Tab-separated table of C-alpha atoms and ligand atoms in Angstrom:
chain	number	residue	atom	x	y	z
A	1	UNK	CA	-28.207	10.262	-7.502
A	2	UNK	CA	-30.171	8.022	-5.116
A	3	UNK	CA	-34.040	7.506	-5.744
A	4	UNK	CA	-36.684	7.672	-3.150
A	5	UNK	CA	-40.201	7.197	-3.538
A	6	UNK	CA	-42.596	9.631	-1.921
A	7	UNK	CA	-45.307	7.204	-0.602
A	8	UNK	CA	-46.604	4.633	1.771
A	9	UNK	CA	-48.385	2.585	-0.401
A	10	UNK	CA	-46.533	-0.723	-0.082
A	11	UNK	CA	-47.469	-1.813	-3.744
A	12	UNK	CA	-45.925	1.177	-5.439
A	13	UNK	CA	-43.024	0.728	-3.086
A	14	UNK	CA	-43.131	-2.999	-4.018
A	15	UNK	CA	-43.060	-2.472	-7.718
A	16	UNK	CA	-40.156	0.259	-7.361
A	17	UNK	CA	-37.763	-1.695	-5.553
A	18	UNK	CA	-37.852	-4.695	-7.627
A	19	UNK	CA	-36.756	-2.796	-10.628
A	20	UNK	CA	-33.762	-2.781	-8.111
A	21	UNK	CA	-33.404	1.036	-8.271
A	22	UNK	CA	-34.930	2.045	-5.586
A	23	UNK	CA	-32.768	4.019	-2.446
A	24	UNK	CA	-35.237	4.857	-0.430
A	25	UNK	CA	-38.707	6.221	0.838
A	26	UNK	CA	-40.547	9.528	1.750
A	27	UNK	CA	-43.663	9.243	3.837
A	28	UNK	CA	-45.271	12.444	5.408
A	29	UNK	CA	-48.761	12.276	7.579
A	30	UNK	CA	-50.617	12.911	4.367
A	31	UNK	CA	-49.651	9.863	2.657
A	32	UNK	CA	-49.129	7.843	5.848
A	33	UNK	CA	-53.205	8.865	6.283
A	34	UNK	CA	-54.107	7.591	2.953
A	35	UNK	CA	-53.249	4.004	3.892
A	36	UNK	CA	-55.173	3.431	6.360
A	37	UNK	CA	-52.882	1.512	8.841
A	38	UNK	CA	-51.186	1.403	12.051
A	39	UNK	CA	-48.246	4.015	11.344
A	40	UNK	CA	-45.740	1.804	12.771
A	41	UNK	CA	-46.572	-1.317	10.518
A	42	UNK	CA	-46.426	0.597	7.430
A	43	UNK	CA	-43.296	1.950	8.476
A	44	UNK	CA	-42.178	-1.473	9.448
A	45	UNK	CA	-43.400	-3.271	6.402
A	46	UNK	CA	-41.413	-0.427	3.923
A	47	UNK	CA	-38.487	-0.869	5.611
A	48	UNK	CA	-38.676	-4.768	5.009
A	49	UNK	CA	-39.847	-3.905	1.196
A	50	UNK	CA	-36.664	-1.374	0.527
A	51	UNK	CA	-33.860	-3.602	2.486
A	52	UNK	CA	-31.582	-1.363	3.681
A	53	UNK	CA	-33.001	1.629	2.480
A	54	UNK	CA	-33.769	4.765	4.128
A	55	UNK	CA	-37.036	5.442	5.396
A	56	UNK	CA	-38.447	8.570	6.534
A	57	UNK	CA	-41.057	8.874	9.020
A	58	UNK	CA	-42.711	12.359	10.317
A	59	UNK	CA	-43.234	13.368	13.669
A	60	UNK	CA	-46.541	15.085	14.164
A	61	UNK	CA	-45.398	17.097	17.832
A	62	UNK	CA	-44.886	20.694	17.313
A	63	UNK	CA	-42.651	20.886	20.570
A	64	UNK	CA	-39.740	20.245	21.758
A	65	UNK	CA	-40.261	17.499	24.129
A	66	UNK	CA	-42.667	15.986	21.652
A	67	UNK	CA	-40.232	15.976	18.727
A	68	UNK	CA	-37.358	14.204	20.699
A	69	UNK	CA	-40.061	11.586	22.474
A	70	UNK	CA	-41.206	10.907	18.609
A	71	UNK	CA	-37.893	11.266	16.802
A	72	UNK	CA	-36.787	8.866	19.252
A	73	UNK	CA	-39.232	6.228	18.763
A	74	UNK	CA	-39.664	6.139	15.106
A	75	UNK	CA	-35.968	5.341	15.018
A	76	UNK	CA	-35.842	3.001	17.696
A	77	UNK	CA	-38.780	0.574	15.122
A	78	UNK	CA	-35.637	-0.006	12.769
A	79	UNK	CA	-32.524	1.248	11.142
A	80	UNK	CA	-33.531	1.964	8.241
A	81	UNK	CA	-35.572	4.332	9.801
A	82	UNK	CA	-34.618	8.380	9.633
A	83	UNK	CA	-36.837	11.168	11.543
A	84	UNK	CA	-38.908	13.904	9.722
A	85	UNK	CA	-38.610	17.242	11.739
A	86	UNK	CA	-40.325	20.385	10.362
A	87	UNK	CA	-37.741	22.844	9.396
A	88	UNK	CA	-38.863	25.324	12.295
A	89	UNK	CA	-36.815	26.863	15.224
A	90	UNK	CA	-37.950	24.103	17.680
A	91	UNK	CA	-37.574	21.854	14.480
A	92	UNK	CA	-33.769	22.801	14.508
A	93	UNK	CA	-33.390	22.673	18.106
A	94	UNK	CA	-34.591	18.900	17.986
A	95	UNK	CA	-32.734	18.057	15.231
A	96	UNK	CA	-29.234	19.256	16.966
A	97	UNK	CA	-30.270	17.194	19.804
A	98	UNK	CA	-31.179	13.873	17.938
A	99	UNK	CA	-28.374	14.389	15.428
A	100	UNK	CA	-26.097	14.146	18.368
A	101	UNK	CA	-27.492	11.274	19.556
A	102	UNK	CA	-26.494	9.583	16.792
A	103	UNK	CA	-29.820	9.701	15.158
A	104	UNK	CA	-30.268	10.377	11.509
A	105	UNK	CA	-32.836	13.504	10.939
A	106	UNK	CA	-34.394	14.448	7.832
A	107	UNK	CA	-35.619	17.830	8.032
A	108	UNK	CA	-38.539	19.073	5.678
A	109	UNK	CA	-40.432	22.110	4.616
A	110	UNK	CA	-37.367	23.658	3.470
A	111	UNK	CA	-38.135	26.583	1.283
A	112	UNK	CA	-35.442	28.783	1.783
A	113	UNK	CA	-31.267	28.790	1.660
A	114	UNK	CA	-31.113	30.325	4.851
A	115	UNK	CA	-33.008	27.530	6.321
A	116	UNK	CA	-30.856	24.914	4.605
A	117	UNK	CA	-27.876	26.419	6.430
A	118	UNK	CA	-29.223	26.276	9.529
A	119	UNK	CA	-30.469	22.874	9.209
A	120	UNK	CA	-27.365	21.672	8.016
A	121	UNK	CA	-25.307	23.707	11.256
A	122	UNK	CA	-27.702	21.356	12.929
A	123	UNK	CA	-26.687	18.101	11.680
A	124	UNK	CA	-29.311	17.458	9.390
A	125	UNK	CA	-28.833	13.525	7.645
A	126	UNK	CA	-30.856	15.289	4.978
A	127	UNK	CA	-32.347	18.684	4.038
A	128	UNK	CA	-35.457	19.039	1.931
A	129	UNK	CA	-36.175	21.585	-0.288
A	130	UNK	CA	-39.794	20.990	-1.958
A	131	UNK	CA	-39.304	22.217	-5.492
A	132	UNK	CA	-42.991	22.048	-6.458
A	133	UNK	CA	-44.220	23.881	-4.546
A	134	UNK	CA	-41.802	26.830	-4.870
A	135	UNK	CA	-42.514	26.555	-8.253
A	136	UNK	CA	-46.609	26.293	-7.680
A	137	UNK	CA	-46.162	30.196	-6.477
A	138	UNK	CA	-43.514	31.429	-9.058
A	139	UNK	CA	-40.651	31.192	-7.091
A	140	UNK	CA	-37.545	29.134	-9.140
A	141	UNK	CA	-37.118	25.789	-6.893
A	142	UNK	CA	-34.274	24.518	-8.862
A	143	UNK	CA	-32.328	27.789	-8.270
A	144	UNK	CA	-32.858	27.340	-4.253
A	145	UNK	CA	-31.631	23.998	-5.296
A	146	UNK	CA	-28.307	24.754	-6.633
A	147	UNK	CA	-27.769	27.561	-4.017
A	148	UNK	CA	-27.981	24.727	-1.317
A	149	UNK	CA	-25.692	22.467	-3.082
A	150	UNK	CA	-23.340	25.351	-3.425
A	151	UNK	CA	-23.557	26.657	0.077
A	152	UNK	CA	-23.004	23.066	0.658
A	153	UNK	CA	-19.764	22.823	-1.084
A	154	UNK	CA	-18.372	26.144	0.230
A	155	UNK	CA	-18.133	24.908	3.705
A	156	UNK	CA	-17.843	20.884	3.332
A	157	UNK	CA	-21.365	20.138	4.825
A	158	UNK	CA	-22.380	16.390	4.593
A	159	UNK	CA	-25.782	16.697	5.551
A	160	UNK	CA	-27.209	15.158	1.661
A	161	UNK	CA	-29.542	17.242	-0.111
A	162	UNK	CA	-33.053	15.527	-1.042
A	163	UNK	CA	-35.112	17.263	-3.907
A	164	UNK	CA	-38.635	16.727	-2.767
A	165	UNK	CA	-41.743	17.801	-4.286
A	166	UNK	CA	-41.079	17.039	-7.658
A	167	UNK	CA	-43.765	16.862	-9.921
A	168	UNK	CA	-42.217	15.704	-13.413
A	169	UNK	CA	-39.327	13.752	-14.555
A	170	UNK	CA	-37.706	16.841	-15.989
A	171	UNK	CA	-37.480	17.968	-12.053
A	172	UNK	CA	-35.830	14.754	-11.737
A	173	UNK	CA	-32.907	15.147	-14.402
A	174	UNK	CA	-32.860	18.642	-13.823
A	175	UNK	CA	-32.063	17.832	-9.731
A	176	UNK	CA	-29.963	15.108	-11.188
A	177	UNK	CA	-28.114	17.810	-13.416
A	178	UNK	CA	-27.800	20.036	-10.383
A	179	UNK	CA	-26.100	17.470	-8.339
A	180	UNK	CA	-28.807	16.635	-5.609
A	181	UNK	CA	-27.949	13.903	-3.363
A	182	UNK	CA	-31.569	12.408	-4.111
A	183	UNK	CA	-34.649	12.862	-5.532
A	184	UNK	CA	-38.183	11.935	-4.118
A	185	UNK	CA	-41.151	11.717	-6.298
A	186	UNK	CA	-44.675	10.217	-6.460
A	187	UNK	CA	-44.801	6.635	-8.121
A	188	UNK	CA	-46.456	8.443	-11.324
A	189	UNK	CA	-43.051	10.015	-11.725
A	190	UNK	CA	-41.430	7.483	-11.169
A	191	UNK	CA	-43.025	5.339	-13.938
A	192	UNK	CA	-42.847	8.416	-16.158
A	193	UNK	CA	-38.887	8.036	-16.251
A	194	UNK	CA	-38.772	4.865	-18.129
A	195	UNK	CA	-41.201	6.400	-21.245
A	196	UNK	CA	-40.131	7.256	-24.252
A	197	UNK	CA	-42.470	6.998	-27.488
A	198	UNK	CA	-39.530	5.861	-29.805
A	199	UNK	CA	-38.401	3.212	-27.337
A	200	UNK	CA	-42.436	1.495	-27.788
A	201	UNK	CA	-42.604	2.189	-31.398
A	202	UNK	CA	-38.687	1.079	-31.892
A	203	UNK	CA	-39.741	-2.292	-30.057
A	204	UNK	CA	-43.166	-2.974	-31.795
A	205	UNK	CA	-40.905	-2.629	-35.115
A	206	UNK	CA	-38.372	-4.710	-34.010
A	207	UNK	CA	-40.823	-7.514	-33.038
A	208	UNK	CA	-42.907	-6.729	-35.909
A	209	UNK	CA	-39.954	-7.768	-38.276
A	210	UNK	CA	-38.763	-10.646	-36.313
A	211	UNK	CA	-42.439	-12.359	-36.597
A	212	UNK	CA	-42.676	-11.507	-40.461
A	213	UNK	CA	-39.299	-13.498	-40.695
A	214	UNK	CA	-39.910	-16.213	-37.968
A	215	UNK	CA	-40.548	-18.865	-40.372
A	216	UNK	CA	-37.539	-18.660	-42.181
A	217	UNK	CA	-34.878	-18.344	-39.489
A	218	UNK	CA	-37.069	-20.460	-36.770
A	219	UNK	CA	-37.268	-19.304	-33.175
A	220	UNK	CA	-34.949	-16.983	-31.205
A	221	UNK	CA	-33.894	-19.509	-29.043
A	222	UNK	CA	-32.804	-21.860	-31.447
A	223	UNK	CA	-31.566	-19.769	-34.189
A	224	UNK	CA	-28.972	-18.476	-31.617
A	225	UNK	CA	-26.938	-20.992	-30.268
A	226	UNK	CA	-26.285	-21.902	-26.786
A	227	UNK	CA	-22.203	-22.164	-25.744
A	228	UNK	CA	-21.679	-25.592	-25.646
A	229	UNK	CA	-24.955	-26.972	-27.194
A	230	UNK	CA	-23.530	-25.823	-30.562
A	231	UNK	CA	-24.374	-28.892	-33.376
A	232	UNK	CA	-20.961	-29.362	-35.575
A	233	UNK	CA	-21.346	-30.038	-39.358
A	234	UNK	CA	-24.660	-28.271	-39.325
B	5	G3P	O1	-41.645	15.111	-0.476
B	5	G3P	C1	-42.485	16.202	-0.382
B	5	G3P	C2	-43.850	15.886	-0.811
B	5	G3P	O2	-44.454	14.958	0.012
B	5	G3P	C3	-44.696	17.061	-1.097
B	5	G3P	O3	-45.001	16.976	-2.407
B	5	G3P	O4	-46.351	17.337	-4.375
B	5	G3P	O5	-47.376	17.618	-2.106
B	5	G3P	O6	-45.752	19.270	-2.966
B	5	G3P	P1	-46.190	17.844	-2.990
C-alpha cells in the first residue's frame, strides 16, 4: 500500500519522505490555506520534497469550464502533479474530459459506491472515499471501502483507490487489510504508526544493560570487529 500524507506543510512533508516511505501527498484548499503561500510554490516545492511522487492539488471552480481551465494548469506546474475534482456531476464530466487528455484526476468527496463507479467509468487516476467522516455520522467507512475495492475487481477498473480521511493508524492497517491502493493521513498519524510502548521500554532495557556491562566488554564498536581490521592472536 502506498503512503500519502494529507498536508502542505513542507516540514511534515520533509520529515516523512526522508524516512523514505513516503508515496505521495494530499493537499485540499483547507490545508493549502493554512500555509500561507502562493498555491503554486507550495505545490511546486512538495513536488521537489516527494521526488517523483504524486501530488494532489484541488481546483476551487465549481463549473465546467473552470474545472478544465484549473485541472489544466495545476498539471501543466509539474508531473508529479494530479488534479482534485469534487466528485459532483460537473465533477465527473471534467474528469472524463481531463482523463482523456491524458491527465491524471483524483476525484474527492467520495462518500458513496455509486459515486465510486461513476468516477471510475470516468477515468478517475484515483477515487477517494473519506472514511472519517463517514464514520463521524455512524455510517461504516471501511465497509464503503471494501465495496469499492470489490466493485473494482468485478469489472477490472484501474482507477487506484485512496483511503482518505483517516483519523487513526488502525484506519490505516485496517485500509491496508482491505486492500486500498493508498492511504492518506495527517502527519500525527503518520508518526503514530511507528509507536509501540514495548518497542521504547524493550530499547531503554536493552541500552540499560549494555551500559551496566560497558566496562567489561568495552565499546560497541570495538568489541565487534570490523571485516578486515580483525587483530590475530588476540
Ligand atoms: O484527505 C481527506 C482529508 O483532507 C479530510 O480529512 O479529517 O478533514 O475528514 P478530515
Amino acid at each position: 500500500m502506498k503512503i500519502f500524507l494529507d498536508t502542505a506543510n513542507r516540514d511534515e512533508i520533509r520529515q516523512a519522505a526522508e524516512m523514505g516511505v513516503l508515496d505521495g501527498v494530499t493537499t485540499n484548499p483547507t490545508l493549502a490555506a493554512k500555509e500561507k503561500k502562493p498555491f503554486r510554490q507550495q505545490i511546486l516545492e512538495i513536488c521537489e520534497i516527494v521526488k517523483g511522487g504524486a501530488i494532489s492539488a484541488e481546483v476551487v471552480s465549481t463549473d465546467y469550464d473552470g474545472m478544465l481551465r484549473e485541472g489544466r494548469e495545476v498539471t501543466s506546474w509539474h508531473p508529479s502533479v494530479v488534479v482534485k475534482l469534487p466528485t459532483t456531476p460537473t465533477g465527473v464530466r471534467a474528469c472524463h474530459t481531463l482523463s482523456r487528455e491524458g491527465i491524471r484526476v483524483n476525484m474527492t468527496l467520495v462518500f458513496s459506491a455509486s459515486q465510486a463507479l461513476l468516477v471510475a467509468k470516468a477515468g478517475a487516476y484515483f477515487a477517494s472515499p473519506f472514511l472519517g467522516r463517514l464514520d463521524d455520522i455512524s455510517h461504516d467507512g471501511m465497509a464503503l471501502l471494501r465495496d469499492i475495492l470489490t466493485i473494482y475487481k468485478n469489472y477490472n477498473f484501474s482507477t487506484e483507490v485512496l483511503a482518505a480521511s483517516l483519523r487513526h493508524p488502525l484506519h490505516v492497517v485496517e485500509a491496508a487489510k482491505a486492500g486500498a491502493h493508498i492511504a492518506t493521513m495527517p502527519f500525527k498519524v503518520f508518526e503514530q504508526l511507528f509507536k509501540h510502548p514495548l518497542t521504547d521500554r524493550g530499547l531503554e532495557a536493552f541500552l540499560k544493560d549494555w551500559e551496566k556491562a560497558r566496562e567489561s566488554l568495552g565499546d560497541i564498536v570495538e568489541a565487534i570487529p570490523q571485516s578486515g581490521t580483525r587483530k590475530t592472536g588476540s
